[in-house]
Coordinates of N, CA, C and O and ligand atoms in Angstrom, one line a residue:
M1 N -198.1 47.1 -97.4 CA -198.5 45.8 -96.5 C -197.0 44.9 -96.3 O -196.7 44.6 -95.1
R2 N -196.4 45.0 -97.6 CA -195.0 43.9 -97.2 C -194.0 44.7 -96.6 O -193.5 44.1 -95.6
K3 N -193.8 46.0 -96.6 CA -193.1 46.7 -95.8 C -193.2 46.8 -94.2 O -192.4 46.3 -93.3
F4 N -194.6 46.8 -93.8 CA -194.8 46.4 -92.4 C -194.5 44.9 -92.1 O -194.3 44.8 -90.7
L5 N -194.7 44.0 -92.8 CA -194.4 42.8 -92.7 C -192.7 42.7 -92.1 O -192.7 42.1 -91.4
V6 N -192.1 43.3 -93.1 CA -190.6 43.4 -92.6 C -190.4 44.0 -91.6 O -189.9 43.7 -90.5
L7 N -190.7 45.3 -91.5 CA -191.0 45.7 -89.8 C -191.3 45.0 -89.0 O -190.8 45.2 -87.8
L8 N -192.3 44.3 -88.9 CA -192.9 43.8 -88.1 C -192.0 42.1 -87.6 O -191.7 42.3 -86.4
A9 N -191.0 41.8 -88.3 CA -190.1 40.4 -88.7 C -188.8 41.5 -87.6 O -188.6 40.6 -86.7
L10 N -188.6 42.5 -87.7 CA -187.4 43.2 -87.5 C -187.6 43.3 -85.5 O -186.8 43.0 -85.2
V11 N -188.5 43.9 -86.0 CA -189.4 44.4 -84.2 C -189.1 42.9 -83.6 O -188.5 42.3 -82.6
A12 N -189.8 42.2 -84.4 CA -189.7 40.6 -83.5 C -188.4 40.2 -83.2 O -188.2 39.6 -82.1
L13 N -187.4 40.2 -84.3 CA -186.0 39.7 -83.8 C -185.2 40.4 -83.1 O -184.6 39.8 -82.0
T14 N -185.6 41.8 -83.2 CA -184.8 42.7 -81.9 C -185.2 41.9 -80.5 O -184.4 42.0 -79.3
A15 N -186.8 41.7 -80.3 CA -187.1 41.7 -78.9 C -186.6 40.5 -78.7 O -186.7 40.0 -77.1
T16 N -186.4 39.3 -79.7 CA -186.2 38.4 -79.3 C -184.8 37.7 -78.8 O -184.2 37.2 -77.3
S17 N -183.8 38.8 -79.4 CA -182.5 39.0 -78.8 C -182.3 39.5 -77.4 O -181.5 39.3 -76.6
A18 N -183.2 40.7 -77.2 CA -183.4 41.1 -75.8 C -183.8 40.4 -74.8 O -183.4 40.2 -73.7
H19 N -184.6 39.3 -75.0 CA -185.3 38.2 -74.1 C -183.8 37.0 -73.6 O -184.6 36.5 -73.3
A20 N -183.0 37.3 -74.8 CA -182.1 36.0 -74.5 C -181.3 36.7 -73.5 O -180.4 35.3 -73.0
A21 N -181.2 37.1 -72.9 CA -180.6 37.3 -71.7 C -180.8 36.6 -71.1 O -181.8 36.4 -70.5
V22 N -179.3 36.7 -69.7 CA -179.6 35.6 -69.3 C -180.2 35.9 -67.7 O -180.5 37.3 -67.6
R23 N -181.5 35.3 -67.7 CA -182.2 35.8 -66.4 C -181.6 35.7 -65.1 O -181.0 34.8 -64.6
T24 N -182.4 36.9 -64.0 CA -181.3 37.1 -62.8 C -182.7 37.1 -61.9 O -183.7 37.5 -62.6
V25 N -182.4 36.9 -60.5 CA -183.5 37.2 -59.8 C -182.6 38.1 -58.1 O -181.6 38.0 -58.2
G26 N -183.3 38.7 -57.8 CA -183.0 39.5 -56.5 C -182.3 40.9 -56.9 O -182.1 41.1 -58.1
K27 N -181.7 41.9 -56.2 CA -181.2 42.7 -56.7 C -180.1 43.2 -55.4 O -179.9 42.6 -54.6
G28 N -178.9 43.7 -55.9 CA -177.8 44.3 -55.1 C -177.0 42.9 -54.4 O -176.8 42.1 -55.4
D29 N -177.1 43.3 -53.3 CA -176.1 42.1 -52.5 C -177.0 40.4 -52.8 O -176.1 39.6 -53.0
S30 N -178.2 40.4 -53.2 CA -178.6 39.5 -53.3 C -178.9 39.0 -54.7 O -179.6 37.9 -55.4
L31 N -178.5 39.8 -55.7 CA -178.7 39.4 -56.9 C -178.2 38.1 -57.4 O -176.9 37.6 -57.1
R32 N -178.8 37.2 -58.2 CA -178.0 36.2 -59.0 C -178.8 35.5 -60.2 O -179.6 36.2 -60.3
F33 N -178.3 34.6 -60.6 CA -178.5 34.1 -61.8 C -180.1 33.3 -61.2 O -180.6 32.7 -60.3
D34 N -181.0 33.3 -62.2 CA -182.5 33.0 -62.0 C -182.2 31.1 -62.2 O -181.6 30.9 -63.4
P35 N -182.5 30.4 -61.5 CA -182.3 28.8 -61.8 C -182.8 28.3 -62.7 O -182.3 27.3 -63.2
S36 N -183.9 28.9 -63.3 CA -184.6 28.5 -64.2 C -183.9 28.8 -65.7 O -184.3 28.1 -66.4
S37 N -183.0 29.6 -65.6 CA -182.1 29.6 -66.9 C -180.7 29.1 -66.9 O -180.2 29.1 -67.8
I38 N -180.4 27.9 -66.0 CA -179.6 27.1 -65.9 C -180.1 26.1 -66.3 O -181.2 25.1 -65.7
P39 N -179.4 24.9 -67.7 CA -179.6 24.2 -67.7 C -179.5 22.9 -66.9 O -178.4 22.9 -65.9
V40 N -180.8 21.9 -67.0 CA -180.3 20.8 -65.8 C -179.1 20.4 -65.4 O -178.4 20.1 -64.5
S41 N -178.4 19.9 -66.9 CA -177.2 19.5 -66.8 C -176.0 20.3 -66.3 O -174.6 20.1 -66.2
M42 N -176.4 21.5 -65.6 CA -175.2 22.4 -64.9 C -175.8 22.8 -63.8 O -175.3 24.0 -63.2
K43 N -176.9 22.2 -63.3 CA -177.5 22.6 -61.8 C -176.2 22.4 -60.8 O -176.2 23.2 -60.1
G44 N -175.6 21.1 -61.2 CA -174.3 20.9 -60.1 C -173.4 21.8 -60.2 O -172.8 22.7 -59.2
H45 N -173.1 22.5 -61.3 CA -172.1 23.4 -61.7 C -172.6 25.2 -60.7 O -171.9 25.7 -60.1
Y46 N -173.8 25.2 -61.0 CA -174.2 26.4 -60.4 C -174.4 26.7 -58.9 O -174.0 27.2 -57.8
D47 N -174.4 25.2 -58.3 CA -174.6 25.2 -56.9 C -172.9 25.3 -56.3 O -172.8 25.6 -55.0
I48 N -172.1 24.7 -57.1 CA -170.5 25.2 -56.6 C -170.1 26.6 -56.8 O -170.0 27.4 -55.6
V49 N -170.9 27.6 -57.9 CA -170.4 28.9 -57.9 C -171.7 29.3 -56.7 O -171.0 30.5 -56.0
R50 N -172.6 28.7 -56.5 CA -173.2 29.4 -55.2 C -172.7 29.6 -54.0 O -173.2 30.2 -53.3
A51 N -172.1 28.4 -53.8 CA -171.6 28.2 -52.6 C -170.2 28.8 -52.3 O -169.8 29.5 -51.2
R52 N -169.2 28.7 -53.7 CA -167.9 29.1 -53.4 C -167.7 30.2 -53.9 O -166.6 31.2 -53.4
C53 N -168.3 31.0 -54.5 CA -168.2 32.4 -55.3 C -168.3 33.5 -54.8 O -168.7 34.7 -55.3
V54 N -169.0 33.0 -53.1 CA -170.0 34.3 -52.5 C -168.9 34.4 -51.6 O -169.6 34.8 -50.3
K55 N -167.8 33.7 -51.4 CA -166.9 33.7 -50.0 C -166.4 35.2 -49.7 O -166.4 35.7 -48.3
C56 N -166.1 35.4 -50.8 CA -164.9 37.1 -50.6 C -166.4 38.3 -51.0 O -166.2 39.3 -50.7
H57 N -167.0 38.0 -51.9 CA -167.9 39.1 -52.7 C -169.2 38.4 -52.7 O -169.0 37.1 -53.1
T58 N -170.5 39.1 -53.5 CA -171.5 38.7 -53.4 C -171.4 38.3 -55.1 O -170.4 38.5 -56.0
L59 N -172.5 37.4 -55.5 CA -172.7 36.9 -56.8 C -173.0 38.3 -57.6 O -172.4 38.0 -59.1
E60 N -173.4 39.4 -57.5 CA -173.4 40.6 -58.0 C -172.5 40.6 -59.3 O -172.5 41.2 -60.0
R61 N -171.2 40.7 -58.5 CA -170.0 40.9 -59.3 C -170.3 40.2 -60.6 O -169.7 40.4 -62.0
T62 N -170.1 38.5 -60.2 CA -170.1 37.6 -61.2 C -171.2 37.9 -62.4 O -171.4 38.0 -63.5
V63 N -172.6 38.3 -61.9 CA -173.7 38.6 -62.7 C -173.4 39.6 -63.5 O -173.8 39.7 -65.0
V64 N -172.9 40.7 -63.0 CA -172.9 42.0 -63.9 C -171.7 41.9 -65.1 O -171.9 42.0 -65.8
A65 N -170.6 41.3 -64.9 CA -169.7 40.5 -65.7 C -169.9 39.9 -66.7 O -170.2 40.4 -67.7
V66 N -170.9 39.1 -66.6 CA -171.9 37.6 -67.7 C -172.5 38.6 -68.2 O -172.7 38.6 -69.6
Q67 N -173.6 39.9 -68.1 CA -174.5 40.4 -68.5 C -174.1 41.3 -69.3 O -174.5 41.2 -70.3
T68 N -173.1 41.8 -68.7 CA -172.4 43.3 -69.3 C -171.3 42.9 -70.6 O -170.8 43.6 -71.4
G69 N -170.3 41.6 -70.3 CA -169.9 41.2 -71.0 C -168.3 42.1 -70.7 O -167.1 42.3 -71.1
V70 N -168.4 43.0 -69.5 CA -167.3 43.7 -69.0 C -166.6 43.2 -67.5 O -167.8 43.5 -66.7
A71 N -165.7 42.8 -67.0 CA -165.6 42.7 -65.6 C -165.1 44.0 -65.2 O -164.7 44.9 -65.3
P72 N -166.1 44.3 -64.0 CA -166.7 45.3 -63.5 C -165.5 46.1 -62.9 O -165.6 47.5 -62.5
I73 N -164.2 45.2 -61.9 CA -163.5 46.3 -61.6 C -162.1 46.7 -62.4 O -161.4 47.7 -62.6
S74 N -161.8 45.4 -63.0 CA -160.6 46.0 -64.0 C -161.2 46.3 -65.6 O -160.1 47.4 -66.0
G75 N -162.2 46.2 -65.7 CA -163.3 46.7 -66.8 C -162.3 46.2 -68.6 O -162.5 47.0 -69.6
Q76 N -162.0 45.0 -68.0 CA -161.5 44.2 -69.5 C -162.8 43.2 -69.9 O -164.1 43.3 -69.0
P77 N -162.9 43.1 -71.3 CA -163.7 42.1 -71.5 C -164.0 41.0 -70.6 O -162.8 40.1 -70.6
F78 N -165.1 40.5 -70.9 CA -165.4 38.9 -69.5 C -165.9 38.1 -71.1 O -167.0 37.7 -70.7
D79 N -164.8 37.4 -71.4 CA -165.0 36.3 -72.1 C -164.4 35.0 -71.9 O -163.9 35.3 -70.6
H80 N -164.6 34.3 -72.7 CA -163.8 33.0 -72.3 C -162.3 32.8 -71.5 O -162.4 32.2 -71.1
K81 N -161.9 33.8 -72.5 CA -160.5 33.7 -72.2 C -160.5 34.1 -70.7 O -159.7 34.0 -69.8
A82 N -161.1 35.1 -70.4 CA -161.1 35.8 -68.8 C -162.1 34.9 -68.1 O -161.6 35.1 -66.7
T83 N -162.8 34.4 -68.2 CA -163.5 33.3 -67.5 C -162.1 32.2 -66.8 O -162.3 31.7 -66.0
K84 N -161.4 31.5 -67.8 CA -160.5 30.8 -67.8 C -159.1 31.5 -67.0 O -158.6 30.9 -65.5
A85 N -158.9 32.9 -66.9 CA -157.9 33.5 -66.2 C -158.7 34.0 -65.1 O -157.5 33.8 -63.9
Y86 N -159.2 33.8 -64.9 CA -160.4 34.7 -63.7 C -159.9 33.1 -62.8 O -159.8 33.1 -61.7
G87 N -160.3 31.9 -63.5 CA -160.7 30.9 -62.4 C -158.8 30.3 -62.0 O -159.1 29.7 -60.8
V88 N -158.0 30.5 -63.0 CA -156.8 30.3 -62.7 C -156.4 30.8 -61.4 O -155.5 30.4 -60.4
K89 N -156.8 32.3 -61.1 CA -156.3 33.4 -60.3 C -157.1 32.8 -59.1 O -156.5 32.9 -57.6
M90 N -158.2 32.3 -59.1 CA -159.0 32.0 -58.0 C -158.3 30.6 -56.8 O -158.4 30.2 -56.3
L91 N -157.9 29.6 -58.0 CA -157.3 28.5 -57.7 C -156.2 28.7 -57.1 O -155.9 28.0 -56.2
R92 N -155.4 29.9 -57.2 CA -153.9 30.0 -56.9 C -154.4 31.1 -55.4 O -153.4 30.9 -54.7
K93 N -155.6 31.6 -55.5 CA -155.7 32.3 -54.4 C -156.3 31.3 -53.2 O -156.6 30.3 -53.1
P94 N -154.9 31.5 -52.1 CA -154.9 29.9 -50.7 C -156.2 30.1 -50.0 O -156.8 29.0 -49.7
D95 N -157.0 31.0 -50.1 CA -158.2 31.4 -49.3 C -159.4 31.2 -50.2 O -160.5 31.3 -49.6
S96 N -159.3 30.6 -51.2 CA -160.3 30.6 -52.2 C -161.3 29.4 -52.0 O -162.3 29.2 -52.0
N97 N -160.4 28.2 -51.4 CA -161.1 27.0 -50.9 C -161.8 26.4 -51.6 O -162.5 25.7 -51.9
M98 N -161.1 26.1 -53.0 CA -161.7 26.1 -53.9 C -160.8 24.4 -55.2 O -159.5 25.0 -55.0
S99 N -161.1 23.4 -55.4 CA -160.2 22.1 -55.9 C -160.5 23.0 -57.2 O -161.5 23.6 -57.9
K100 N -159.5 22.1 -58.2 CA -159.3 22.4 -59.6 C -160.9 21.9 -60.3 O -160.9 22.5 -61.1
A101 N -161.1 21.1 -59.9 CA -162.6 20.4 -60.4 C -163.4 21.5 -60.2 O -164.5 21.5 -61.2
E102 N -163.5 22.2 -59.0 CA -164.8 23.0 -58.8 C -164.3 24.2 -59.6 O -165.7 24.7 -60.2
V103 N -163.2 24.5 -59.8 CA -162.7 25.7 -60.6 C -163.5 25.5 -61.9 O -163.9 26.3 -62.9
K104 N -163.1 24.3 -62.5 CA -163.3 24.1 -63.9 C -165.1 24.2 -63.9 O -165.3 24.4 -64.8
A105 N -165.5 22.9 -63.5 CA -166.8 23.3 -63.1 C -167.7 25.0 -63.4 O -168.5 25.4 -63.9
A106 N -167.0 25.9 -62.5 CA -167.4 27.3 -62.8 C -167.1 28.2 -63.9 O -167.9 28.4 -64.1
V107 N -165.8 27.6 -64.1 CA -165.6 28.2 -65.4 C -166.6 27.8 -66.7 O -166.9 28.5 -67.3
E108 N -167.0 26.2 -66.7 CA -167.9 26.0 -67.6 C -169.2 26.4 -67.7 O -169.8 27.2 -68.9
L109 N -169.6 26.9 -66.4 CA -170.9 27.5 -66.2 C -170.6 29.2 -66.8 O -172.0 29.4 -67.5
L110 N -169.6 29.9 -66.2 CA -169.7 30.9 -66.8 C -169.6 31.4 -68.6 O -170.0 32.0 -69.1
N111 N -168.7 30.1 -68.8 CA -168.8 30.3 -70.1 C -170.1 30.4 -71.2 O -170.2 30.7 -71.7
Y112 N -170.9 28.7 -70.5 CA -172.5 29.0 -71.0 C -173.0 30.1 -71.1 O -173.4 30.8 -72.0
L113 N -172.6 30.8 -69.8 CA -173.8 32.1 -69.2 C -173.3 33.0 -70.1 O -174.2 34.0 -70.5
V114 N -171.9 33.4 -70.4 CA -171.7 34.3 -71.5 C -171.8 34.4 -72.5 O -172.4 35.4 -73.4
D115 N -172.0 33.3 -73.1 CA -172.4 33.0 -74.7 C -174.2 33.4 -74.4 O -174.5 33.7 -75.6
E116 N -174.6 32.5 -73.9 CA -176.1 33.3 -73.3 C -176.8 34.6 -73.7 O -177.3 35.0 -74.2
A117 N -175.7 35.6 -72.7 CA -175.9 36.7 -72.3 C -175.8 37.4 -74.1 O -176.0 38.2 -74.1
Q118 N -174.7 37.4 -74.7 CA -174.5 37.4 -76.0 C -175.1 37.1 -77.2 O -175.0 37.9 -78.2
R119 N -176.0 36.2 -76.9 CA -177.2 35.8 -77.9 C -178.0 36.7 -78.4 O -178.4 37.7 -77.7
Ligands
HEC1 C1 -161.0 34.4 -52.2 C2 -161.5 35.5 -52.1 C3 -162.6 34.8 -53.3 C4 -162.8 34.4 -53.9 C5 -163.2 32.8 -53.4 C6 -163.9 34.8 -55.4 N1 -163.5 35.6 -55.7 FE1 -163.9 37.2 -57.0 N2 -162.6 38.6 -56.6 C7 -162.1 38.6 -55.2 C8 -161.4 39.8 -55.4 C9 -160.6 40.2 -54.0 C10 -161.4 40.2 -56.3 C11 -161.4 41.6 -57.1 C12 -160.2 42.0 -57.4 C13 -159.4 40.7 -58.2 O1 -160.0 40.3 -59.4 O2 -158.4 39.7 -57.3 C14 -162.7 39.4 -57.0 C15 -163.0 39.9 -58.1 C16 -164.0 39.2 -58.9 C17 -164.5 39.7 -60.6 C18 -164.3 40.9 -61.2 C19 -162.9 41.0 -62.3 C20 -162.6 42.3 -62.6 O3 -161.2 42.1 -63.0 O4 -163.0 42.9 -63.0 C21 -165.3 38.7 -60.5 C22 -166.4 38.7 -62.3 C23 -165.7 38.0 -59.8 N3 -164.6 37.9 -58.5 C24 -165.9 36.5 -59.6 C25 -165.9 35.5 -59.2 C26 -166.3 34.0 -59.4 C27 -167.4 33.4 -60.6 C28 -166.0 33.1 -58.4 C29 -166.0 31.7 -57.8 C30 -165.3 30.7 -59.1 C31 -165.3 34.2 -57.7 N4 -164.8 35.5 -57.8 C32 -164.5 33.8 -56.2 C33 -161.9 37.5 -54.1 C34 -162.6 36.0 -54.6

């Protein structure tokens, strides 16, 4: 019986960590983060990402990077260092049309999501 309970606890633990992954809706080009998995304090950040980070490519790229922890094009780890570096890169692109404050908000949200996806 005790063995069975330990097993049950282990199964429950694994199941919980699988569920901690960031929820998404849609697929392919319409793949995006499920708004219900974005905390209220970050809704504004998500509005910025949804408006600005889809100018040159769809959100799929960003979702894949967050969920797998790997940047899909470079194959580099997508961690806090990468979100910041990527934010700076965006800021420098003349056609990204993003302000410093918007990039900061986007990076904050990405960091939150990266942490959530890895829990
Ligand atoms: C001005 C156009 C443009 C905008 C705006 C833009 N991107 Fe990109 N993004 C690119 C290009 C071009 C690439 C591919 C190569 C590169 O990294 O420059 C890319 C690649 C990526 C990658 C994959 C990086 C890799 O190394 O695999 C991610 C993740 C990403 N973008 C997320 C975002 C996020 C988040 C935003 C909003 C903050 C954003 N993009 C806004 C042009 C853009």
